[in-house]
Short mmCIF file of C-alpha atoms and ligand atoms in Angstrom, two decimals:
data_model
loop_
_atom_site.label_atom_id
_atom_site.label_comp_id
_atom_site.label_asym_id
_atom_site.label_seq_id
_atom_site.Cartn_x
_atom_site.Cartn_y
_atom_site.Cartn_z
CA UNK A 1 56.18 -73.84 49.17
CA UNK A 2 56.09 -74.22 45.72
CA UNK A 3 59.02 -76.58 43.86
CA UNK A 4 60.49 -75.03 40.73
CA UNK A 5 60.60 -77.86 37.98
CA UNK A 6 64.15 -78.68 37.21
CA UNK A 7 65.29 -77.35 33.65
CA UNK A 8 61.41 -75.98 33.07
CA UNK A 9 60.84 -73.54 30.47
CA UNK A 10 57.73 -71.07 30.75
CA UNK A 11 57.12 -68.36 27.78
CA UNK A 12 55.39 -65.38 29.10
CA UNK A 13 53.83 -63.66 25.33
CA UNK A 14 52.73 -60.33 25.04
CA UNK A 15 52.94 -57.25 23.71
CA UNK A 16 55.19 -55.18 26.61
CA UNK A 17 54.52 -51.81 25.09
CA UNK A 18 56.05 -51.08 27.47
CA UNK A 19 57.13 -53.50 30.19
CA UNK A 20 55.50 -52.40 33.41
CA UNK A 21 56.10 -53.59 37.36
CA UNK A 22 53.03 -55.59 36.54
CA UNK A 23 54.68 -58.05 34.21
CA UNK A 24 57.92 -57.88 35.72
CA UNK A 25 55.35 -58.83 39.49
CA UNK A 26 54.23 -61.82 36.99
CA UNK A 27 57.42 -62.82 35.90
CA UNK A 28 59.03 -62.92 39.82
CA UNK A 29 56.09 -64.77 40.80
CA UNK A 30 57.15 -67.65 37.33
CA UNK A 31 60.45 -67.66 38.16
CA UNK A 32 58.98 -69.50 41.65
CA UNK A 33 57.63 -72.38 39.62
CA UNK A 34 59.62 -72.66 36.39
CA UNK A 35 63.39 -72.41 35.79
CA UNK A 36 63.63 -70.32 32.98
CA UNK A 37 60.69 -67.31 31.78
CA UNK A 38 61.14 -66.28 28.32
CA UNK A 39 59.46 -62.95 27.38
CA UNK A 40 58.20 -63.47 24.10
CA UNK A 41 57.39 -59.58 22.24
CA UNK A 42 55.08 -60.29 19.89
CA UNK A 43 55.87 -58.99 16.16
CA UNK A 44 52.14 -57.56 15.06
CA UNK A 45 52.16 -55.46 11.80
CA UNK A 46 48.27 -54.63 12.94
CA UNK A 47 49.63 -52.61 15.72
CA UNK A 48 51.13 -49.41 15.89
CA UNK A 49 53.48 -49.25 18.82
CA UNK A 50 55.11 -46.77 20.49
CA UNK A 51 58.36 -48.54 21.59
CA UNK A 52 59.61 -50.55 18.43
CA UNK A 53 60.04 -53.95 18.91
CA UNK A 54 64.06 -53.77 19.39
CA UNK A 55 62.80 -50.69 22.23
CA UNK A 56 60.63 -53.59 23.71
CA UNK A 57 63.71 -56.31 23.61
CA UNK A 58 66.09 -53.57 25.09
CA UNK A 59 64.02 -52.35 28.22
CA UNK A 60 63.24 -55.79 29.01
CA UNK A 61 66.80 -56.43 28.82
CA UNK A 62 67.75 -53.67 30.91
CA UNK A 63 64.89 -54.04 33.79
CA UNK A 64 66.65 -57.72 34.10
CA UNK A 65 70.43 -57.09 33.53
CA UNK A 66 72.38 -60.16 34.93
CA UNK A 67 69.40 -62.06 35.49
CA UNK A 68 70.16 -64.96 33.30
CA UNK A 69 66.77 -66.66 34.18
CA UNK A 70 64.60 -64.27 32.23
CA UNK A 71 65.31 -64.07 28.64
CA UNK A 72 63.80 -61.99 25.73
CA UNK A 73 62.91 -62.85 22.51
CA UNK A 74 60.28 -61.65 19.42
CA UNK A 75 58.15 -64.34 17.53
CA UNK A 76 55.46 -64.06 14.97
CA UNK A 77 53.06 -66.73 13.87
CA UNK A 78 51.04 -68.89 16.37
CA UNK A 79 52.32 -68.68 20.15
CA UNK A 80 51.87 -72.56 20.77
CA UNK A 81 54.10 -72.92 17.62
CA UNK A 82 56.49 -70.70 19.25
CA UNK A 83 56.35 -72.24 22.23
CA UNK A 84 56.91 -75.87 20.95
CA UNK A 85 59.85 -74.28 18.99
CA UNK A 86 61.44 -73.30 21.86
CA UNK A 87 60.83 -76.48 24.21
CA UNK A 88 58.17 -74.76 26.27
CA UNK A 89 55.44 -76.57 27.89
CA UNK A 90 53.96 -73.69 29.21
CA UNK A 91 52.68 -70.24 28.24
CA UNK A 92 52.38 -67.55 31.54
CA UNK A 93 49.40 -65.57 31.36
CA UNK A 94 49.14 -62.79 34.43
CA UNK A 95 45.24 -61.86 34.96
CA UNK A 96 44.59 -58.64 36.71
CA UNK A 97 41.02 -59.06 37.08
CA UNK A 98 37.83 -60.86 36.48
CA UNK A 99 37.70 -58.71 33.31
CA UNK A 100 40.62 -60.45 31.57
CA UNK A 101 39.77 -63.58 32.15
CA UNK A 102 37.17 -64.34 29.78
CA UNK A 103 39.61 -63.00 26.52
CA UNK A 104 42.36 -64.92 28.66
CA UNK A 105 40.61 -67.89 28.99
CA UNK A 106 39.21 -67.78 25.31
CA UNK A 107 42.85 -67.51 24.06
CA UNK A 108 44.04 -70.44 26.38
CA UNK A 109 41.34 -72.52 25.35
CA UNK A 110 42.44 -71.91 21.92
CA UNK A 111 46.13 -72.96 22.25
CA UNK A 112 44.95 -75.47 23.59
CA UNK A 113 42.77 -76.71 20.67
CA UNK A 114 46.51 -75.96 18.63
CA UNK A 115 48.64 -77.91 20.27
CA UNK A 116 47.13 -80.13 23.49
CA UNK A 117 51.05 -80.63 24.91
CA UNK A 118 51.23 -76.86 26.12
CA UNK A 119 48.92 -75.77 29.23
CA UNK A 120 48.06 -71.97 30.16
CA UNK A 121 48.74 -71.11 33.52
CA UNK A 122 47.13 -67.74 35.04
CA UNK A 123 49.10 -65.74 37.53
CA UNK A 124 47.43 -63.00 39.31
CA UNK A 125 50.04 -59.81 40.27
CA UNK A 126 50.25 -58.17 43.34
CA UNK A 127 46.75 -56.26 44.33
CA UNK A 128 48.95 -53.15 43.92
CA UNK A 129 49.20 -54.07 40.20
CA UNK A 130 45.89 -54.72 39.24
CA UNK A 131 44.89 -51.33 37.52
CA UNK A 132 48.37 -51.28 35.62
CA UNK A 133 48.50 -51.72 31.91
CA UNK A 134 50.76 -50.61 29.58
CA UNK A 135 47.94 -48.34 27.62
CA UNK A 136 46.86 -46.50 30.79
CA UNK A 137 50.86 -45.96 31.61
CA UNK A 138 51.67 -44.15 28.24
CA UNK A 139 48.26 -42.47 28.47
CA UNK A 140 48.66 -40.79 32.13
CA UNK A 141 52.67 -40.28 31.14
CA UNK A 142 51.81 -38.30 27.87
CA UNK A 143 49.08 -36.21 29.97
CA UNK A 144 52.17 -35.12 32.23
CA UNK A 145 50.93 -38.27 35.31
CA UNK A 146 53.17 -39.81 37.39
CA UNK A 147 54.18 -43.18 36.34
CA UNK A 148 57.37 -43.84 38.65
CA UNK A 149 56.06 -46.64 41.06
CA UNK A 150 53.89 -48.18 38.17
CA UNK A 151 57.27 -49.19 35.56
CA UNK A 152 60.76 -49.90 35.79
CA UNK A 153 62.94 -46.79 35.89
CA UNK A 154 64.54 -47.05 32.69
CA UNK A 155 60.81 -46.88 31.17
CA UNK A 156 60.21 -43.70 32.36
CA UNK A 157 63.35 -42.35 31.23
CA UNK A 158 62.75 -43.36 27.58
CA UNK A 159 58.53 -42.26 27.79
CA UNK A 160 60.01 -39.33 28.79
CA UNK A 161 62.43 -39.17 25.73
CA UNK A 162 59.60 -40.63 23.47
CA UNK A 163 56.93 -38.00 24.70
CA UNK A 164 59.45 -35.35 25.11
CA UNK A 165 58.11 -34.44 28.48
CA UNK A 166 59.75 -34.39 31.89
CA UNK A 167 59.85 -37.18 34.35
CA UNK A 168 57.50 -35.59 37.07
CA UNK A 169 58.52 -35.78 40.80
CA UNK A 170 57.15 -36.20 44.04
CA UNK A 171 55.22 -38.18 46.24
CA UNK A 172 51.93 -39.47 45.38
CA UNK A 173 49.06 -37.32 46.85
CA UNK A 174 47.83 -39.12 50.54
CA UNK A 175 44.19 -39.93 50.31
CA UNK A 176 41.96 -37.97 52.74
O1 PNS B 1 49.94 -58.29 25.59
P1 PNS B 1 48.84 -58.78 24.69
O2 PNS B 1 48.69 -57.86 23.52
O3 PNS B 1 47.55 -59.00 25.44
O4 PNS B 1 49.31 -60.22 24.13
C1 PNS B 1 48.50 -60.96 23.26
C2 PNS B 1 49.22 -62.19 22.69
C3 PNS B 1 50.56 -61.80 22.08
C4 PNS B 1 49.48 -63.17 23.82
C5 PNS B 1 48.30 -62.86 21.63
O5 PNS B 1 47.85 -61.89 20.75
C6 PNS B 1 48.98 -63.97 20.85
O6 PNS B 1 49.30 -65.00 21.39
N1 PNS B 1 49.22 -63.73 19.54
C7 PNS B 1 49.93 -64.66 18.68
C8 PNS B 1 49.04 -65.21 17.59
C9 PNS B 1 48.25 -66.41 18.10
O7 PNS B 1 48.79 -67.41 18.51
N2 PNS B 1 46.92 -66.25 18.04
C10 PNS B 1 46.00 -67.24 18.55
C11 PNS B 1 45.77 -67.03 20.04
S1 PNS B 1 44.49 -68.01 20.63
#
């Protein structure tokens, strides 16, 4: 079994827009190995978002009310800068496939160049995960798709207030 380092902070970066069961699978699974996982929303004028970065910061907060192990905060800048700001020695990085990993590994390589004290480490979600991003979520949920399953409750309720269409019921169709 895996020992959780004592007093070990882990930032888990990213753009959560919005938070699905995938990260929240990757943050359980950091919460085995480090004592504390901060969510860290990244600020990017570039992008145009559909949750606003306080939407981001609340949902998160929500899908991990009274969890005092998971915190949630928005940084701008370089992540390893971030990081070191904080007292991180390690950025969490889930990868859902072999098709992430080159970007993934690119990026840690990178930070790694930056700032040498602060290592990457890959998690890999549950197989059930591995088709869920955030992109496809918004995309099937604005086409009238079921989502529930795929994201945290309280992110259906507010796609469904963002898109202005109904949360749609029922079970998932059995494969023949
Ligand atoms: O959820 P995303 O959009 O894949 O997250 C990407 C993120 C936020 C991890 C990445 O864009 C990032 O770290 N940006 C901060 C700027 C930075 O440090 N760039 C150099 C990375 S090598």
């Amino acid at each position: 079994m895996t020992k959780r380092r004592r007093g070990s902070l882990a930032v888990f970066p990213g753009s959560f827009d919005p938070i699905t069961n995938g990260h929240l699978d990757i943050v359980d699974r950091g919460l085995g190995v480090f004592d504390r996982v901060r969510m860290a929303i990244l600020m990017n004028p570039e992008k145009q978002p559909l949750f606003s970065v306080q939407e981001r910061v609340a949902l998160i907060r929500e899908a991990y009310r009274g969890n005092s192990r998971v915190e949630v905060d928005t940084f701008s800048g370089l992540l390893v800068d971030y990081a070191e700001r904080v007292g991180a020695s390690v950025i969490i990085r889930g990868i859902r496939a072999i098709s992430d990993f080159e970007y993934e590994f690119q990026m840690a390589l990178m930070n790694r160049r930056l700032n040498p004290q602060i290592d990457t480490v890959f998690m890999m979600p549950a197989e059930s995960y591995s088709y869920v991003s955030s992109r496809l979520v918004k995309e099937v949920f604005q086409l009238g798709g079921r989502v529930s399953g795929l994201v945290p409750p309280v992110v259906e309720k507010w796609l469904s207030e963002k898109y202005g269409t109904p949360i749609r019921a029922g079970r998932v169709r059995r494969k023949r």
